Coordinates of C-alpha atoms and ligand atoms in Angstrom, one line a residue:
M1 CA 62.1 124.0 92.8
A2 CA 65.6 122.5 93.2
D3 CA 67.4 122.9 96.5
N4 CA 70.2 125.4 96.3
Y5 CA 73.7 125.0 97.9
D6 CA 76.8 127.2 98.0
A7 CA 78.8 124.3 96.8
I8 CA 78.2 120.8 95.4
V9 CA 81.0 118.2 95.3
I10 CA 80.6 115.4 92.7
G11 CA 82.2 112.4 94.3
S12 CA 83.2 111.4 97.9
G13 CA 86.9 110.4 97.2
H14 CA 89.2 111.8 99.9
N15 CA 89.8 114.9 97.8
G16 CA 86.1 115.6 97.6
L17 CA 85.8 115.2 101.3
V18 CA 88.8 117.4 102.0
A19 CA 87.2 120.1 99.8
A20 CA 83.8 119.7 101.5
C21 CA 85.5 120.2 104.9
Y22 CA 87.3 123.3 104.0
L23 CA 84.2 124.8 102.4
A24 CA 82.0 124.0 105.4
L25 CA 84.7 125.3 107.8
N26 CA 84.3 128.6 106.0
G27 CA 80.6 128.5 106.7
K28 CA 79.4 127.3 103.3
K29 CA 76.4 125.0 102.7
V30 CA 77.8 121.9 101.0
L31 CA 76.3 118.8 99.4
V32 CA 78.5 115.8 98.4
I33 CA 76.9 113.5 95.7
E34 CA 78.4 110.0 95.4
K35 CA 77.5 107.4 92.8
N36 CA 78.5 104.4 95.0
H37 CA 76.7 103.1 98.1
Y38 CA 79.9 103.8 100.1
F39 CA 82.1 106.9 100.5
G40 CA 85.8 107.3 99.9
G41 CA 86.5 106.4 96.3
A42 CA 89.9 104.9 95.9
T43 CA 90.7 105.3 99.6
T44 CA 88.5 102.8 101.1
S45 CA 89.1 99.8 103.5
V46 CA 86.9 96.8 103.0
E47 CA 86.5 93.3 104.5
T48 CA 87.1 91.8 101.2
F49 CA 86.9 88.1 101.9
K50 CA 83.7 86.5 103.4
G51 CA 84.0 85.8 107.1
V52 CA 87.7 87.0 107.3
K53 CA 88.0 90.0 109.6
A54 CA 90.7 91.8 107.7
R55 CA 89.9 95.4 106.6
L56 CA 92.1 95.7 103.5
S57 CA 93.0 99.0 101.8
R58 CA 91.3 97.8 98.7
Y59 CA 92.8 100.2 96.2
S60 CA 95.4 102.8 97.5
Y61 CA 97.5 101.6 100.4
L62 CA 100.5 103.9 101.2
I63 CA 100.6 107.6 102.0
A64 CA 103.4 110.1 101.2
L65 CA 101.7 113.1 99.6
L66 CA 99.1 114.1 102.3
P67 CA 100.5 117.3 103.8
D68 CA 100.6 117.5 107.6
Q69 CA 99.0 120.9 107.1
I70 CA 95.7 119.4 105.9
I71 CA 95.5 117.0 108.9
K72 CA 96.1 120.0 111.2
D73 CA 93.7 122.4 109.5
L74 CA 90.9 119.9 109.5
S75 CA 91.7 118.5 113.0
L76 CA 91.9 114.9 111.7
N77 CA 92.8 112.2 114.1
F78 CA 94.7 110.2 111.5
K79 CA 98.3 108.8 111.7
T80 CA 100.8 107.2 109.4
I81 CA 103.8 105.2 110.5
S82 CA 107.2 104.8 109.0
R83 CA 108.4 101.4 107.7
S84 CA 111.9 100.4 108.9
V85 CA 112.7 98.9 105.5
S86 CA 112.4 100.9 102.3
S87 CA 112.6 98.0 99.9
Y88 CA 113.8 94.5 99.3
T89 CA 114.5 93.2 95.8
P90 CA 115.2 89.4 95.5
Y91 CA 117.6 88.3 92.8
F92 CA 119.7 85.3 92.0
D93 CA 123.2 84.8 90.5
D94 CA 125.5 81.9 90.0
E95 CA 125.9 81.5 93.7
G96 CA 122.2 81.2 94.5
D97 CA 119.3 83.4 95.8
K98 CA 120.1 86.7 97.3
G99 CA 118.4 90.1 97.8
L100 CA 119.0 93.8 97.8
L101 CA 118.0 95.4 101.1
V102 CA 117.5 99.1 101.3
N103 CA 116.7 100.4 104.8
R104 CA 114.6 103.5 105.3
V105 CA 117.6 105.2 106.9
F106 CA 120.5 104.7 104.6
D107 CA 123.0 102.7 106.7
Q108 CA 125.9 100.4 106.7
E109 CA 123.7 97.3 106.1
T110 CA 122.3 99.0 102.9
V111 CA 125.8 99.9 101.7
E112 CA 126.9 96.2 102.2
S113 CA 123.8 94.9 100.4
M114 CA 124.4 97.2 97.4
T115 CA 128.1 96.3 97.4
A116 CA 127.3 92.6 97.5
L117 CA 125.2 93.1 94.4
T118 CA 127.5 95.3 92.4
G119 CA 131.0 94.3 93.6
D120 CA 132.0 97.7 94.8
S121 CA 130.5 100.7 96.7
S122 CA 130.2 103.1 93.8
D123 CA 126.4 102.6 93.3
A124 CA 125.8 102.9 97.1
I125 CA 127.6 106.2 97.1
A126 CA 125.8 107.3 94.0
W127 CA 122.5 106.3 95.6
Q128 CA 123.1 108.4 98.6
N129 CA 124.2 111.4 96.6
F130 CA 121.2 111.1 94.2
Y131 CA 118.6 110.8 96.9
D132 CA 120.2 113.7 98.9
S133 CA 119.6 115.9 95.9
V134 CA 116.1 114.6 95.4
Q135 CA 115.3 115.3 99.0
E136 CA 116.6 118.9 98.7
F137 CA 114.4 119.3 95.6
A138 CA 111.4 117.8 97.5
G139 CA 112.0 120.1 100.4
A140 CA 111.7 123.1 98.1
I141 CA 108.6 121.9 96.2
A142 CA 106.5 120.5 99.1
P143 CA 105.7 123.9 100.7
T144 CA 104.3 125.2 97.4
L145 CA 101.7 122.5 97.0
L146 CA 99.0 124.2 99.0
A147 CA 99.7 127.7 97.6
P148 CA 98.7 129.1 94.2
L149 CA 100.4 127.2 91.4
P150 CA 104.0 128.6 91.0
T151 CA 105.6 129.1 87.6
A152 CA 108.5 126.9 86.3
S153 CA 110.8 129.9 86.7
E154 CA 109.8 130.4 90.3
I155 CA 110.5 126.8 91.1
Q156 CA 113.8 126.9 89.3
E157 CA 114.9 129.7 91.6
L158 CA 114.2 127.4 94.6
V159 CA 116.1 124.3 93.4
D160 CA 119.6 123.3 92.6
P161 CA 120.2 123.8 88.8
L162 CA 121.8 120.3 88.3
T163 CA 118.9 118.6 90.1
W164 CA 116.5 120.5 87.8
I165 CA 118.3 119.2 84.8
E166 CA 118.4 115.6 86.1
L167 CA 114.8 115.4 87.2
V168 CA 113.0 117.8 84.8
E169 CA 115.0 118.3 81.6
N170 CA 116.8 115.1 81.1
T171 CA 114.8 111.9 80.7
L172 CA 114.9 109.5 83.6
A173 CA 116.7 107.0 81.4
Q174 CA 119.6 109.5 80.9
T175 CA 119.7 110.4 84.6
L176 CA 119.8 106.8 85.7
H177 CA 122.5 105.9 83.3
D178 CA 124.5 109.1 84.3
N179 CA 124.3 108.1 88.0
F180 CA 124.2 104.3 88.4
F181 CA 126.0 101.3 86.9
D182 CA 123.8 98.4 88.0
D183 CA 120.7 97.3 86.1
L184 CA 118.8 96.2 89.2
I185 CA 119.6 99.4 91.1
K186 CA 118.5 101.5 88.1
G187 CA 115.3 99.6 88.0
V188 CA 114.5 100.1 91.7
V189 CA 114.9 103.8 91.3
L190 CA 112.9 103.8 88.0
T191 CA 109.8 102.2 89.5
D192 CA 108.8 105.5 91.2
G193 CA 108.5 106.9 87.7
L194 CA 106.2 104.2 86.5
I195 CA 103.6 103.6 89.2
G196 CA 100.2 104.2 87.6
T197 CA 101.8 105.7 84.4
F198 CA 102.1 103.7 81.2
T199 CA 105.4 105.0 80.0
G200 CA 109.1 104.1 79.5
A201 CA 112.2 105.7 81.0
N202 CA 112.7 107.7 77.8
D203 CA 109.5 109.7 78.1
H204 CA 109.1 112.7 80.4
A205 CA 105.8 111.2 81.7
A206 CA 108.1 109.1 83.9
N207 CA 109.8 112.3 85.2
K208 CA 106.4 113.7 86.3
C209 CA 105.4 110.5 88.0
F210 CA 108.9 110.2 89.6
I211 CA 108.6 113.7 91.1
Y212 CA 105.2 113.1 92.5
H213 CA 106.4 109.9 94.2
L214 CA 109.3 111.7 95.9
I215 CA 108.1 115.1 97.1
G216 CA 105.5 114.2 99.7
N217 CA 105.9 116.4 102.8
G218 CA 109.4 117.3 101.7
T219 CA 110.7 113.8 102.3
G220 CA 108.8 111.6 99.9
E221 CA 108.6 108.9 102.5
W222 CA 105.8 106.4 101.9
K223 CA 104.1 105.6 105.2
V224 CA 101.5 103.1 106.4
P225 CA 98.1 104.6 107.2
V226 CA 97.2 103.3 110.7
G227 CA 93.9 101.5 110.4
G228 CA 94.2 101.4 106.6
M229 CA 93.1 103.9 104.0
G230 CA 89.5 103.7 105.3
A231 CA 90.7 105.3 108.5
L232 CA 91.4 108.5 106.6
V233 CA 87.9 108.5 105.0
D234 CA 86.3 107.7 108.4
E235 CA 88.0 110.8 109.9
L236 CA 87.0 113.0 107.0
L237 CA 83.4 111.8 107.2
R238 CA 83.4 112.5 110.9
R239 CA 84.6 116.1 110.3
C240 CA 82.1 116.6 107.4
N241 CA 79.3 115.5 109.7
E242 CA 80.4 117.8 112.5
L243 CA 80.6 120.7 110.0
G244 CA 77.1 120.0 108.6
V245 CA 78.0 118.7 105.1
E246 CA 75.1 116.9 103.5
F247 CA 75.5 113.6 101.6
W248 CA 73.7 111.7 98.9
S249 CA 75.0 108.2 98.1
D250 CA 73.9 105.8 95.3
S251 CA 73.3 108.9 93.2
E252 CA 75.3 109.3 90.0
V253 CA 75.5 112.8 88.6
V254 CA 74.5 112.6 84.9
S255 CA 74.3 116.3 84.1
A256 CA 76.1 119.5 85.4
R257 CA 75.5 122.7 83.5
D258 CA 76.8 126.2 84.1
Q259 CA 73.7 128.5 83.9
D260 CA 75.7 131.8 84.3
D261 CA 74.7 132.6 87.8
H262 CA 74.6 129.0 89.2
V263 CA 75.3 125.4 88.3
A264 CA 72.3 123.0 87.7
I265 CA 72.8 119.3 88.5
E266 CA 70.8 116.2 87.7
T267 CA 71.3 112.7 88.9
A268 CA 70.5 109.3 87.5
D269 CA 67.9 108.8 90.3
Q270 CA 66.2 111.9 88.9
R271 CA 67.0 114.4 91.6
A272 CA 67.8 118.0 90.6
V273 CA 69.8 120.5 92.7
T274 CA 71.7 123.8 92.1
A275 CA 74.8 125.4 93.6
Q276 CA 76.8 128.6 93.2
V277 CA 79.9 126.5 92.5
L278 CA 80.6 122.9 91.5
L279 CA 83.7 120.9 92.6
A280 CA 84.3 117.9 90.4
N281 CA 86.0 115.2 92.5
C282 CA 85.3 112.8 89.6
A283 CA 87.8 112.5 86.8
P284 CA 88.0 115.2 84.1
K285 CA 86.7 112.7 81.5
V286 CA 83.7 112.1 83.7
L287 CA 83.1 115.8 84.0
E288 CA 83.4 116.1 80.3
K289 CA 80.6 113.6 79.8
I290 CA 78.2 115.3 82.2
S291 CA 79.1 119.0 81.6
G292 CA 80.6 119.2 78.1
I293 CA 83.8 120.7 79.6
K294 CA 86.6 119.3 77.4
A295 CA 89.2 117.0 79.2
P296 CA 92.7 116.3 78.0
D297 CA 93.4 112.8 76.5
L298 CA 94.9 110.4 78.9
L299 CA 97.1 107.3 79.0
D300 CA 95.5 104.0 79.8
G301 CA 95.6 102.9 83.4
C302 CA 98.2 100.1 83.5
Q303 CA 98.2 98.3 86.7
L304 CA 96.7 95.1 88.3
K305 CA 96.0 95.3 92.0
I306 CA 96.0 92.1 93.9
N307 CA 94.9 91.8 97.5
M308 CA 95.6 88.8 99.7
V309 CA 95.2 87.5 103.2
L310 CA 97.8 84.9 104.3
R311 CA 97.9 82.3 107.0
E312 CA 101.6 83.0 107.5
L313 CA 104.3 85.1 105.7
P314 CA 105.9 83.2 102.9
K315 CA 109.5 82.0 103.4
L316 CA 112.1 83.1 100.9
K317 CA 114.7 81.1 99.0
S318 CA 117.3 83.8 99.9
G319 CA 116.8 82.9 103.6
I320 CA 116.1 86.5 104.7
D321 CA 113.6 86.8 107.5
P322 CA 110.2 87.4 105.8
K323 CA 109.4 90.0 108.4
V324 CA 112.3 92.1 107.0
A325 CA 111.8 91.2 103.3
F326 CA 108.1 92.2 103.3
A327 CA 108.3 95.1 105.7
G328 CA 109.1 97.6 102.9
T329 CA 108.3 97.5 99.2
F330 CA 109.1 94.1 97.7
H331 CA 110.2 94.4 94.0
I332 CA 109.6 91.7 91.5
N333 CA 110.9 91.7 87.9
E334 CA 111.8 95.4 88.3
S335 CA 115.4 95.6 86.9
Y336 CA 115.8 98.4 84.4
H337 CA 116.0 96.0 81.6
Q338 CA 112.9 94.0 82.7
L339 CA 110.9 97.2 83.1
E340 CA 111.8 98.5 79.7
R341 CA 111.2 95.1 78.0
A342 CA 107.8 94.8 79.7
Y343 CA 106.8 98.3 78.5
Q344 CA 107.8 97.5 74.9
E345 CA 105.9 94.2 75.0
A346 CA 102.8 95.8 76.4
L347 CA 103.1 98.6 73.8
K348 CA 102.9 95.9 71.1
G349 CA 99.7 94.6 72.7
E350 CA 101.4 91.6 74.4
I351 CA 101.2 90.5 78.0
P352 CA 104.7 91.2 79.3
S353 CA 106.6 87.9 79.5
E354 CA 107.9 88.9 83.0
I355 CA 105.4 91.2 84.7
P356 CA 107.0 93.8 87.0
A357 CA 105.3 94.2 90.3
E358 CA 105.8 95.5 93.8
M359 CA 104.2 94.3 97.0
Y360 CA 104.0 95.2 100.6
C361 CA 102.6 93.8 103.8
H362 CA 100.5 96.3 105.8
T363 CA 100.1 94.2 108.9
L364 CA 103.9 94.0 109.6
T365 CA 103.7 97.7 110.4
D366 CA 100.1 98.1 111.6
S367 CA 98.2 95.0 112.6
S368 CA 95.1 97.0 113.6
I369 CA 93.4 96.1 110.3
L370 CA 93.1 92.5 111.5
D371 CA 91.0 91.2 114.3
S372 CA 93.0 90.0 117.3
E373 CA 92.4 86.3 116.6
L374 CA 93.9 86.6 113.1
V375 CA 96.9 88.5 114.6
A376 CA 97.4 85.8 117.3
N377 CA 97.3 83.1 114.6
G378 CA 100.0 84.9 112.5
F379 CA 97.8 86.0 109.6
H380 CA 99.0 88.9 107.4
T381 CA 97.8 90.9 104.4
L382 CA 99.7 91.4 101.2
T383 CA 99.1 94.0 98.6
L384 CA 100.6 93.6 95.1
F385 CA 100.6 96.3 92.4
A386 CA 101.7 95.1 89.0
L387 CA 103.0 97.5 86.3
H388 CA 102.9 97.8 82.5
L389 CA 99.4 96.2 82.1
P390 CA 97.5 98.8 80.1
A391 CA 93.7 98.7 79.9
S392 CA 94.1 97.9 76.1
L393 CA 95.5 94.4 77.0
F394 CA 92.2 93.6 78.6
D395 CA 89.8 95.1 76.1
K396 CA 89.2 91.7 74.4
N397 CA 88.6 88.5 76.3
H398 CA 88.8 90.4 79.6
D399 CA 88.4 87.4 81.9
E400 CA 90.8 85.1 80.0
V401 CA 93.5 87.8 79.8
K402 CA 93.0 88.6 83.5
A403 CA 93.5 85.0 84.5
E404 CA 96.7 84.7 82.5
V405 CA 98.0 88.0 83.9
V406 CA 97.3 86.9 87.5
K407 CA 99.0 83.6 86.8
R408 CA 102.1 85.2 85.3
T409 CA 102.3 87.9 88.1
L410 CA 102.2 85.3 90.8
A411 CA 104.7 83.1 89.0
G412 CA 107.1 86.1 89.1
L413 CA 106.6 86.2 92.9
N414 CA 106.9 82.4 93.3
Q415 CA 110.4 82.2 91.8
Y416 CA 111.7 83.7 95.0
L417 CA 109.5 81.8 97.5
E418 CA 110.2 78.4 99.1
R419 CA 106.6 77.3 98.3
P420 CA 104.1 78.9 95.9
I421 CA 102.1 81.8 97.3
A422 CA 98.9 79.7 96.9
D423 CA 100.1 77.5 99.8
Y424 CA 100.1 80.5 102.1
L425 CA 96.7 82.0 101.3
A426 CA 94.0 82.0 104.0
L427 CA 90.6 80.6 103.2
D428 CA 87.3 82.5 103.5
S429 CA 84.2 81.1 105.2
E430 CA 83.3 79.2 101.9
G431 CA 86.7 77.6 101.7
K432 CA 87.8 79.9 98.9
P433 CA 91.4 81.3 98.8
C434 CA 91.6 84.9 100.0
I435 CA 92.9 86.6 96.9
E436 CA 91.2 89.2 94.6
A437 CA 92.6 91.1 91.6
K438 CA 91.4 94.3 90.0
T439 CA 92.1 95.2 86.3
P440 CA 92.0 98.8 84.9
Q441 CA 88.5 98.0 83.5
E442 CA 87.3 96.8 86.9
L443 CA 88.6 100.0 88.5
E444 CA 86.7 102.1 85.9
T445 CA 83.5 100.3 86.7
A446 CA 84.0 100.5 90.5
L447 CA 85.4 104.0 90.8
G448 CA 84.8 105.9 87.5
L449 CA 88.5 106.0 86.8
P450 CA 88.7 106.5 83.0
R451 CA 90.5 103.5 81.4
G452 CA 91.5 102.6 85.0
N453 CA 93.9 105.5 85.2
I454 CA 94.6 105.8 89.0
F455 CA 95.4 109.5 88.7
H456 CA 92.2 110.4 86.8
G457 CA 94.5 111.6 83.9
N458 CA 98.1 112.2 83.0
L459 CA 100.2 113.7 85.7
E460 CA 101.6 117.2 85.1
F461 CA 104.7 118.8 86.7
P462 CA 103.6 120.6 89.9
W463 CA 104.1 124.0 88.4
K464 CA 102.9 125.9 85.3
D465 CA 104.3 127.6 82.2
D466 CA 105.2 131.2 82.8
S467 CA 102.3 132.2 80.4
D468 CA 99.6 130.0 82.1
S469 CA 96.9 132.1 83.7
R470 CA 95.5 129.4 86.0
K471 CA 95.8 130.4 89.7
W472 CA 95.4 127.1 91.5
G473 CA 95.6 124.5 88.8
V474 CA 92.0 123.4 89.4
E475 CA 90.2 125.8 87.0
T476 CA 88.1 124.8 84.1
E477 CA 86.6 126.8 81.2
S478 CA 83.6 127.5 83.5
P479 CA 84.3 130.1 86.3
R480 CA 81.9 128.1 88.6
I481 CA 83.3 124.6 88.0
F482 CA 86.6 123.4 89.6
L483 CA 88.5 120.1 89.5
A484 CA 88.7 118.7 93.1
G485 CA 90.3 115.4 92.3
A486 CA 93.4 113.6 91.2
G487 CA 93.0 115.1 87.7
A488 CA 93.8 118.6 88.9
V489 CA 97.4 119.9 88.5
R490 CA 99.1 118.6 91.7
G491 CA 96.2 116.1 92.1
G492 CA 97.5 112.6 91.8
G493 CA 97.7 110.2 94.7
V494 CA 96.3 110.3 98.2
S495 CA 97.1 113.9 99.1
G496 CA 94.0 116.0 99.6
I497 CA 95.9 118.7 97.8
A498 CA 93.4 119.0 94.9
G499 CA 90.6 119.1 97.4
H500 CA 92.2 121.9 99.4
N501 CA 93.2 123.9 96.3
A502 CA 89.7 123.5 94.7
A503 CA 88.1 124.7 97.9
M504 CA 90.4 127.8 98.0
A505 CA 89.5 128.6 94.4
A506 CA 85.8 128.1 95.1
L507 CA 85.9 130.3 98.2
E508 CA 87.5 133.1 96.1
T509 CA 84.5 132.8 93.8
L510 CA 81.9 132.6 96.6
D511 CA 83.2 135.4 98.7
Ligands
FAD1 C1 94.6 100.3 92.8 C2 95.1 101.7 93.2 C3 96.2 101.8 94.1 C4 96.6 103.1 94.4 N1 97.6 103.2 95.3 C5 98.0 104.4 95.8 C6 98.8 104.5 97.0 O1 99.2 103.5 97.6 N2 99.1 105.8 97.4 C7 98.6 106.9 96.8 O2 99.0 108.0 97.2 N3 97.8 106.8 95.7 C8 97.4 105.6 95.3 N4 96.5 105.5 94.3 C9 96.0 106.7 93.7 C10 95.0 107.4 94.6 O3 94.2 106.4 95.2 C11 94.1 108.3 93.8 O4 94.9 109.2 93.0 C12 93.3 109.2 94.8 O5 92.7 108.3 95.7 C13 92.2 109.9 94.1 O6 91.4 110.5 95.0 P1 90.2 111.4 94.6 O7 89.5 111.8 95.8 O8 90.8 112.5 93.7 O9 89.3 110.6 93.6 P2 88.6 109.1 93.8 O10 89.1 108.4 95.0 O11 88.8 108.4 92.5 O12 87.1 109.4 94.1 C14 86.3 109.9 93.1 C15 84.9 109.6 93.5 O13 83.9 110.2 92.6 C16 82.9 109.3 92.4 N5 82.2 109.5 91.2 C17 82.7 109.4 89.9 N6 81.8 109.8 89.0 C18 80.7 110.2 89.6 C19 79.4 110.7 89.2 N7 79.1 110.8 87.9 N8 78.5 111.0 90.2 C20 78.8 110.8 91.5 N9 80.0 110.3 91.9 C21 80.9 110.0 91.0 C22 83.5 107.9 92.5 O14 82.6 106.9 92.8 C23 84.5 108.1 93.6 O15 84.0 107.9 94.9 C24 96.0 104.2 93.9 C25 94.9 104.1 93.1 C26 94.4 102.9 92.8 C27 93.1 102.8 92.0

């Protein structure tokens, strides 16, 4: 006879672990089943390069969406720190190499940098006004994320009507053109609508992605996880263990069937187990395969992630101190025009001629992911996230396309550096350069992300139509099976929100 649990969680991504903690805190008997030999899904830290003691956040790297409430409820000893710089965008004009510096706190230096780019202060003023409205909007939405899913009308009552029109009804393209003059400034703003979402500025998919990137904890500030993403998983595992959650690793769930009064589960290693409720931390498309519960169609994942360890920070042609340039998000080929052109080229099945990308250096804010010798010798990590590279580009001749894409992405970076990035790479114990790249297909193999979609599916606005009967946004057609991963409404990103909400829905069924 199969073992019986109150709840089984398929997948040990951070959302799965958050769900397991909340269920166990409420006295439920919980089992987490993970297909990989390690736990944490897309939120892991790994010593990626042989003999190099640098624990890189291999997939996700920055945190904005994880509510402080979850950290408090679960007594997690986990901290994130602010970056002093929000972003640096190198550019050149007739006079030479320059850069647009945006500090986290909008200050005189930022105004001067914007004015130097555009010739007057109008975009700087527009920037401040625009982000003040966004912040107000974020402040209204953030408190709703751990409560039952509000309706669009309820949210509309909480927010400024003009901001609603600009962020929800109008396309981002229109909103950007209405607010800003400069192509580079429009591009820097637009990137938050494109991370992990294969879309252009004229599609409302960009609005959804934009809103997710700006509402975290009511500020939308992207912070550095101390100790890397793996530190979050370590803490969640510690709490799970304290609370008596059981784990199976190296065990892929291949069947999950609602049997009316319980759910029956089978794994590839031929284990069978049952539960009163099932929480799917895996993507909805994976759940569809194993349970028959239909999942919505989704956009291709569209990013290339590159991880690097450097012997020293690269020097820039613009002359800015690299410790400033790389402290925030470093934008490459991300003017509005470049982003839109890259999207159109990728839509046609071509590798974008100029690949848009953004990059950041974890170790400038938190050096604890390096061992002390590497810190003393000036080593740093760099994380690059390239956009508009849909999985379809890599379907044929994967390895050749990947090599070309990596080459073109690094060429985009090199145009702003005094020496090519290859000159700065550390070497591993076999003398190989410390650089690895992950395509959407490789993410699908490693993490079960369908077509490499980092959000498990297409993002939805964090509210529902007035006629929608779902309570938490985690429900499926089975009353015993819930989405506890990025594919739930309000699920995308490192937030734990889907895990929390699935646990709340499951507890209502169990109690
Ligand atoms: C390269 C990359 C960079 C990103 N950067 C950021 C970032 O900086 N900040 C941010 O907020 N978000 C980022 N994201 C998105 C974010 O990481 C994800 O949305 C989030 O981690 C999803 O967490 P999850 O717990 O829902 O699912 P996942 O982390 O995807 O975990 C799902 C788990 O389910 C397991 N699984 C799947 N199928 C089965 C099965 N059949 N049986 C058993 N186990 C199974 C998987 O192995 C995995 O462990 C990034 C994602 C990627 C891939």
